[in-house]
PDB file of C-alpha atoms in Angstrom:
ATOM      1  CA  UNK A   1     297.047 -13.832 111.899  1.00  0.00           C
ATOM      2  CA  UNK A   2     298.031 -12.009 108.672  1.00  0.00           C
ATOM      3  CA  UNK A   3     300.987 -10.662 107.050  1.00  0.00           C
ATOM      4  CA  UNK A   4     301.689  -8.258 104.285  1.00  0.00           C
ATOM      5  CA  UNK A   5     305.479  -8.876 103.087  1.00  0.00           C
ATOM      6  CA  UNK A   6     307.180  -6.972 100.722  1.00  0.00           C
ATOM      7  CA  UNK A   7     310.700  -7.668  99.510  1.00  0.00           C
ATOM      8  CA  UNK A   8     312.579  -4.511  99.811  1.00  0.00           C
ATOM      9  CA  UNK A   9     315.901  -3.088  98.681  1.00  0.00           C
ATOM     10  CA  UNK A  10     315.563  -1.111 102.003  1.00  0.00           C
ATOM     11  CA  UNK A  11     312.976   0.331 104.561  1.00  0.00           C
ATOM     12  CA  UNK A  12     312.478   2.406 107.707  1.00  0.00           C
ATOM     13  CA  UNK A  13     310.334   3.593 110.138  1.00  0.00           C
ATOM     14  CA  UNK A  14     310.092   6.825 112.186  1.00  0.00           C
ATOM     15  CA  UNK A  15     308.075   8.279 114.954  1.00  0.00           C
ATOM     16  CA  UNK A  16     308.205  11.762 115.575  1.00  0.00           C
ATOM     17  CA  UNK A  17     310.910  12.457 112.794  1.00  0.00           C
ATOM     18  CA  UNK A  18     313.337   9.999 114.628  1.00  0.00           C
ATOM     19  CA  UNK A  19     314.105   6.507 112.776  1.00  0.00           C
ATOM     20  CA  UNK A  20     313.522   3.622 115.451  1.00  0.00           C
ATOM     21  CA  UNK A  21     314.073   0.971 112.909  1.00  0.00           C
ATOM     22  CA  UNK A  22     315.470   0.249 109.677  1.00  0.00           C
ATOM     23  CA  UNK A  23     316.223  -2.875 107.164  1.00  0.00           C
ATOM     24  CA  UNK A  24     317.530  -3.419 103.657  1.00  0.00           C
ATOM     25  CA  UNK A  25     317.900  -5.563 101.749  1.00  0.00           C
ATOM     26  CA  UNK A  26     315.185  -7.877 103.159  1.00  0.00           C
ATOM     27  CA  UNK A  27     311.682  -7.478 104.227  1.00  0.00           C
ATOM     28  CA  UNK A  28     309.175  -5.467 105.544  1.00  0.00           C
ATOM     29  CA  UNK A  29     306.348  -7.184 107.089  1.00  0.00           C
ATOM     30  CA  UNK A  30     303.200  -5.798 108.366  1.00  0.00           C
ATOM     31  CA  UNK A  31     301.712  -7.884 111.433  1.00  0.00           C
ATOM     32  CA  UNK A  32     297.925  -8.207 111.645  1.00  0.00           C
ATOM     33  CA  UNK A  33     296.553 -10.116 114.451  1.00  0.00           C
ATOM     34  CA  UNK A  34     292.716 -11.246 114.802  1.00  0.00           C
ATOM     35  CA  UNK A  35     290.688 -12.482 117.845  1.00  0.00           C
ATOM     36  CA  UNK A  36     291.281 -16.196 117.525  1.00  0.00           C
ATOM     37  CA  UNK A  37     295.049 -15.795 116.848  1.00  0.00           C
ATOM     38  CA  UNK A  38     297.556 -17.752 119.124  1.00  0.00           C
ATOM     39  CA  UNK A  39     301.262 -18.388 119.419  1.00  0.00           C
ATOM     40  CA  UNK A  40     300.962 -21.183 116.962  1.00  0.00           C
ATOM     41  CA  UNK A  41     299.880 -18.903 114.138  1.00  0.00           C
ATOM     42  CA  UNK A  42     302.809 -16.399 114.955  1.00  0.00           C
ATOM     43  CA  UNK A  43     304.941 -19.663 114.698  1.00  0.00           C
ATOM     44  CA  UNK A  44     303.553 -20.684 111.699  1.00  0.00           C
ATOM     45  CA  UNK A  45     303.610 -17.707 109.953  1.00  0.00           C
ATOM     46  CA  UNK A  46     307.424 -16.957 110.982  1.00  0.00           C
ATOM     47  CA  UNK A  47     308.227 -20.369 109.637  1.00  0.00           C
ATOM     48  CA  UNK A  48     306.608 -19.304 105.968  1.00  0.00           C
ATOM     49  CA  UNK A  49     308.142 -15.977 106.076  1.00  0.00           C
ATOM     50  CA  UNK A  50     311.833 -16.551 106.568  1.00  0.00           C
ATOM     51  CA  UNK A  51     311.694 -19.710 104.375  1.00  0.00           C
ATOM     52  CA  UNK A  52     309.510 -18.385 101.412  1.00  0.00           C
ATOM     53  CA  UNK A  53     311.550 -18.278  98.290  1.00  0.00           C
ATOM     54  CA  UNK A  54     310.877 -14.738  96.669  1.00  0.00           C
ATOM     55  CA  UNK A  55     314.563 -13.939  96.532  1.00  0.00           C
ATOM     56  CA  UNK A  56     316.265 -14.210  93.298  1.00  0.00           C
ATOM     57  CA  UNK A  57     319.461 -16.621  92.354  1.00  0.00           C
ATOM     58  CA  UNK A  58     321.868 -16.492  90.376  1.00  0.00           C
ATOM     59  CA  UNK A  59     319.759 -17.166  87.566  1.00  0.00           C
ATOM     60  CA  UNK A  60     317.316 -14.312  88.387  1.00  0.00           C
ATOM     61  CA  UNK A  61     314.144 -16.716  89.462  1.00  0.00           C
ATOM     62  CA  UNK A  62     312.899 -16.094  92.781  1.00  0.00           C
ATOM     63  CA  UNK A  63     314.612 -19.024  94.506  1.00  0.00           C
ATOM     64  CA  UNK A  64     316.092 -18.154  97.822  1.00  0.00           C
ATOM     65  CA  UNK A  65     314.777 -17.397 101.108  1.00  0.00           C
ATOM     66  CA  UNK A  66     315.403 -14.615 103.532  1.00  0.00           C
ATOM     67  CA  UNK A  67     317.402 -16.966 105.639  1.00  0.00           C
ATOM     68  CA  UNK A  68     319.510 -17.772 102.653  1.00  0.00           C
ATOM     69  CA  UNK A  69     320.210 -14.566 101.707  1.00  0.00           C
ATOM     70  CA  UNK A  70     320.983 -13.013 105.155  1.00  0.00           C
ATOM     71  CA  UNK A  71     318.555 -10.318 104.636  1.00  0.00           C
ATOM     72  CA  UNK A  72     317.134  -8.191 107.412  1.00  0.00           C
ATOM     73  CA  UNK A  73     313.499  -7.708 108.557  1.00  0.00           C
ATOM     74  CA  UNK A  74     311.490  -4.586 109.671  1.00  0.00           C
ATOM     75  CA  UNK A  75     308.131  -5.750 111.457  1.00  0.00           C
ATOM     76  CA  UNK A  76     305.259  -3.489 111.891  1.00  0.00           C
ATOM     77  CA  UNK A  77     302.175  -3.950 113.891  1.00  0.00           C
ATOM     78  CA  UNK A  78     299.122  -3.086 111.239  1.00  0.00           C
ATOM     79  CA  UNK A  79     295.504  -3.558 112.726  1.00  0.00           C
ATOM     80  CA  UNK A  80     294.218  -2.233 109.819  1.00  0.00           C
ATOM     81  CA  UNK A  81     294.974  -5.606 107.875  1.00  0.00           C
ATOM     82  CA  UNK A  82     291.960  -6.724 109.598  1.00  0.00           C
ATOM     83  CA  UNK A  83     289.922  -3.602 108.451  1.00  0.00           C
ATOM     84  CA  UNK A  84     286.691  -4.641 106.580  1.00  0.00           C
ATOM     85  CA  UNK A  85     285.429  -2.269 103.890  1.00  0.00           C
ATOM     86  CA  UNK A  86     282.562  -4.352 102.546  1.00  0.00           C
ATOM     87  CA  UNK A  87     279.776  -2.246 103.899  1.00  0.00           C
ATOM     88  CA  UNK A  88     279.625   1.596 103.596  1.00  0.00           C
ATOM     89  CA  UNK A  89     282.799   3.774 103.296  1.00  0.00           C
ATOM     90  CA  UNK A  90     284.305   3.954 106.681  1.00  0.00           C
ATOM     91  CA  UNK A  91     286.278   0.464 107.379  1.00  0.00           C
ATOM     92  CA  UNK A  92     285.305  -1.366 110.534  1.00  0.00           C
ATOM     93  CA  UNK A  93     287.851  -3.146 112.648  1.00  0.00           C
ATOM     94  CA  UNK A  94     285.746  -5.546 114.572  1.00  0.00           C
ATOM     95  CA  UNK A  95     288.281  -8.496 113.323  1.00  0.00           C
ATOM     96  CA  UNK A  96     291.126  -6.996 114.665  1.00  0.00           C
ATOM     97  CA  UNK A  97     292.346  -8.208 117.998  1.00  0.00           C
ATOM     98  CA  UNK A  98     292.219  -5.783 121.216  1.00  0.00           C
ATOM     99  CA  UNK A  99     295.581  -3.787 121.534  1.00  0.00           C
ATOM    100  CA  UNK A 100     296.685  -5.786 124.556  1.00  0.00           C
ATOM    101  CA  UNK A 101     296.261  -9.145 122.790  1.00  0.00           C
ATOM    102  CA  UNK A 102     297.687  -8.011 119.620  1.00  0.00           C
ATOM    103  CA  UNK A 103     300.768  -6.493 121.043  1.00  0.00           C
ATOM    104  CA  UNK A 104     301.536 -10.049 122.788  1.00  0.00           C
ATOM    105  CA  UNK A 105     301.304 -11.700 119.551  1.00  0.00           C
ATOM    106  CA  UNK A 106     303.247  -9.107 117.314  1.00  0.00           C
ATOM    107  CA  UNK A 107     306.041  -9.323 120.014  1.00  0.00           C
ATOM    108  CA  UNK A 108     305.911 -13.289 119.738  1.00  0.00           C
ATOM    109  CA  UNK A 109     306.422 -12.962 116.097  1.00  0.00           C
ATOM    110  CA  UNK A 110     309.204 -10.613 116.698  1.00  0.00           C
ATOM    111  CA  UNK A 111     310.683 -13.050 119.275  1.00  0.00           C
ATOM    112  CA  UNK A 112     310.350 -16.175 116.881  1.00  0.00           C
ATOM    113  CA  UNK A 113     311.838 -14.413 113.994  1.00  0.00           C
ATOM    114  CA  UNK A 114     314.985 -13.326 115.918  1.00  0.00           C
ATOM    115  CA  UNK A 115     315.420 -17.122 117.016  1.00  0.00           C
ATOM    116  CA  UNK A 116     315.633 -18.015 113.643  1.00  0.00           C
ATOM    117  CA  UNK A 117     318.887 -15.742 113.310  1.00  0.00           C
ATOM    118  CA  UNK A 118     317.558 -13.175 111.179  1.00  0.00           C
ATOM    119  CA  UNK A 119     318.186  -9.749 112.487  1.00  0.00           C
ATOM    120  CA  UNK A 120     314.474  -7.819 113.113  1.00  0.00           C
ATOM    121  CA  UNK A 121     314.080  -4.336 113.847  1.00  0.00           C
ATOM    122  CA  UNK A 122     310.283  -2.872 114.686  1.00  0.00           C
ATOM    123  CA  UNK A 123     308.156   0.344 115.016  1.00  0.00           C
ATOM    124  CA  UNK A 124     306.341   0.890 118.304  1.00  0.00           C
ATOM    125  CA  UNK A 125     303.273  -1.198 118.873  1.00  0.00           C
ATOM    126  CA  UNK A 126     300.303   1.817 118.798  1.00  0.00           C
ATOM    127  CA  UNK A 127     302.344   4.842 117.815  1.00  0.00           C
ATOM    128  CA  UNK A 128     301.786   6.927 114.906  1.00  0.00           C
ATOM    129  CA  UNK A 129     304.512   5.992 112.503  1.00  0.00           C
ATOM    130  CA  UNK A 130     306.045   6.885 109.212  1.00  0.00           C
ATOM    131  CA  UNK A 131     306.874   3.957 107.373  1.00  0.00           C
ATOM    132  CA  UNK A 132     309.047   4.130 104.255  1.00  0.00           C
ATOM    133  CA  UNK A 133     309.271   1.358 101.886  1.00  0.00           C
ATOM    134  CA  UNK A 134     311.686   0.540  99.055  1.00  0.00           C
ATOM    135  CA  UNK A 135     309.623  -2.345  97.371  1.00  0.00           C
ATOM    136  CA  UNK A 136     312.247  -4.594  95.357  1.00  0.00           C
ATOM    137  CA  UNK A 137     310.628  -5.709  92.053  1.00  0.00           C
ATOM    138  CA  UNK A 138     307.762  -4.752  93.329  1.00  0.00           C
ATOM    139  CA  UNK A 139     307.575  -8.133  95.025  1.00  0.00           C
ATOM    140  CA  UNK A 140     304.345  -8.327  97.812  1.00  0.00           C
ATOM    141  CA  UNK A 141     302.570 -11.243  99.235  1.00  0.00           C
ATOM    142  CA  UNK A 142     299.733 -11.537 101.878  1.00  0.00           C
ATOM    143  CA  UNK A 143     300.299 -14.624 104.110  1.00  0.00           C
ATOM    144  CA  UNK A 144     297.517 -15.869 106.515  1.00  0.00           C
ATOM    145  CA  UNK A 145     297.898 -18.372 109.317  1.00  0.00           C
ATOM    146  CA  UNK A 146     296.185 -21.690 108.808  1.00  0.00           C
ATOM    147  CA  UNK A 147     292.467 -21.975 109.147  1.00  0.00           C
ATOM    148  CA  UNK A 148     291.289 -22.825 112.638  1.00  0.00           C
TER     149      UNK A 148
END
């Protein structure tokens, strides 16, 4: 499982011109799922994501987590995080999980984040979405679940 997390001043996701989710200040998290992922991968990444100290403290140091700041999250499913661009000019997506599996693990990720007390809004799995991200810093990290 891969997460591309961005610390944001604000973010939103729209479908057909209608805003369906928003956040800020907090995180926009793009969530990718591969074939071998399990609920344990989602649990590991939720713990990592909400506790990662990437928000500034009173001294301007990255020393506070999403939980500590009371920030919110916008979680978006993103199968292209498993796009393979090594060969040719067209990405291959063989590493991305099938939609029926990916959706279950994406929903598991969102549920587990909510259980930490973080307010989470989402896009719509499989929809064509317009995501607006106001990256703060910019601060962006790629997190991956533990090797299997």
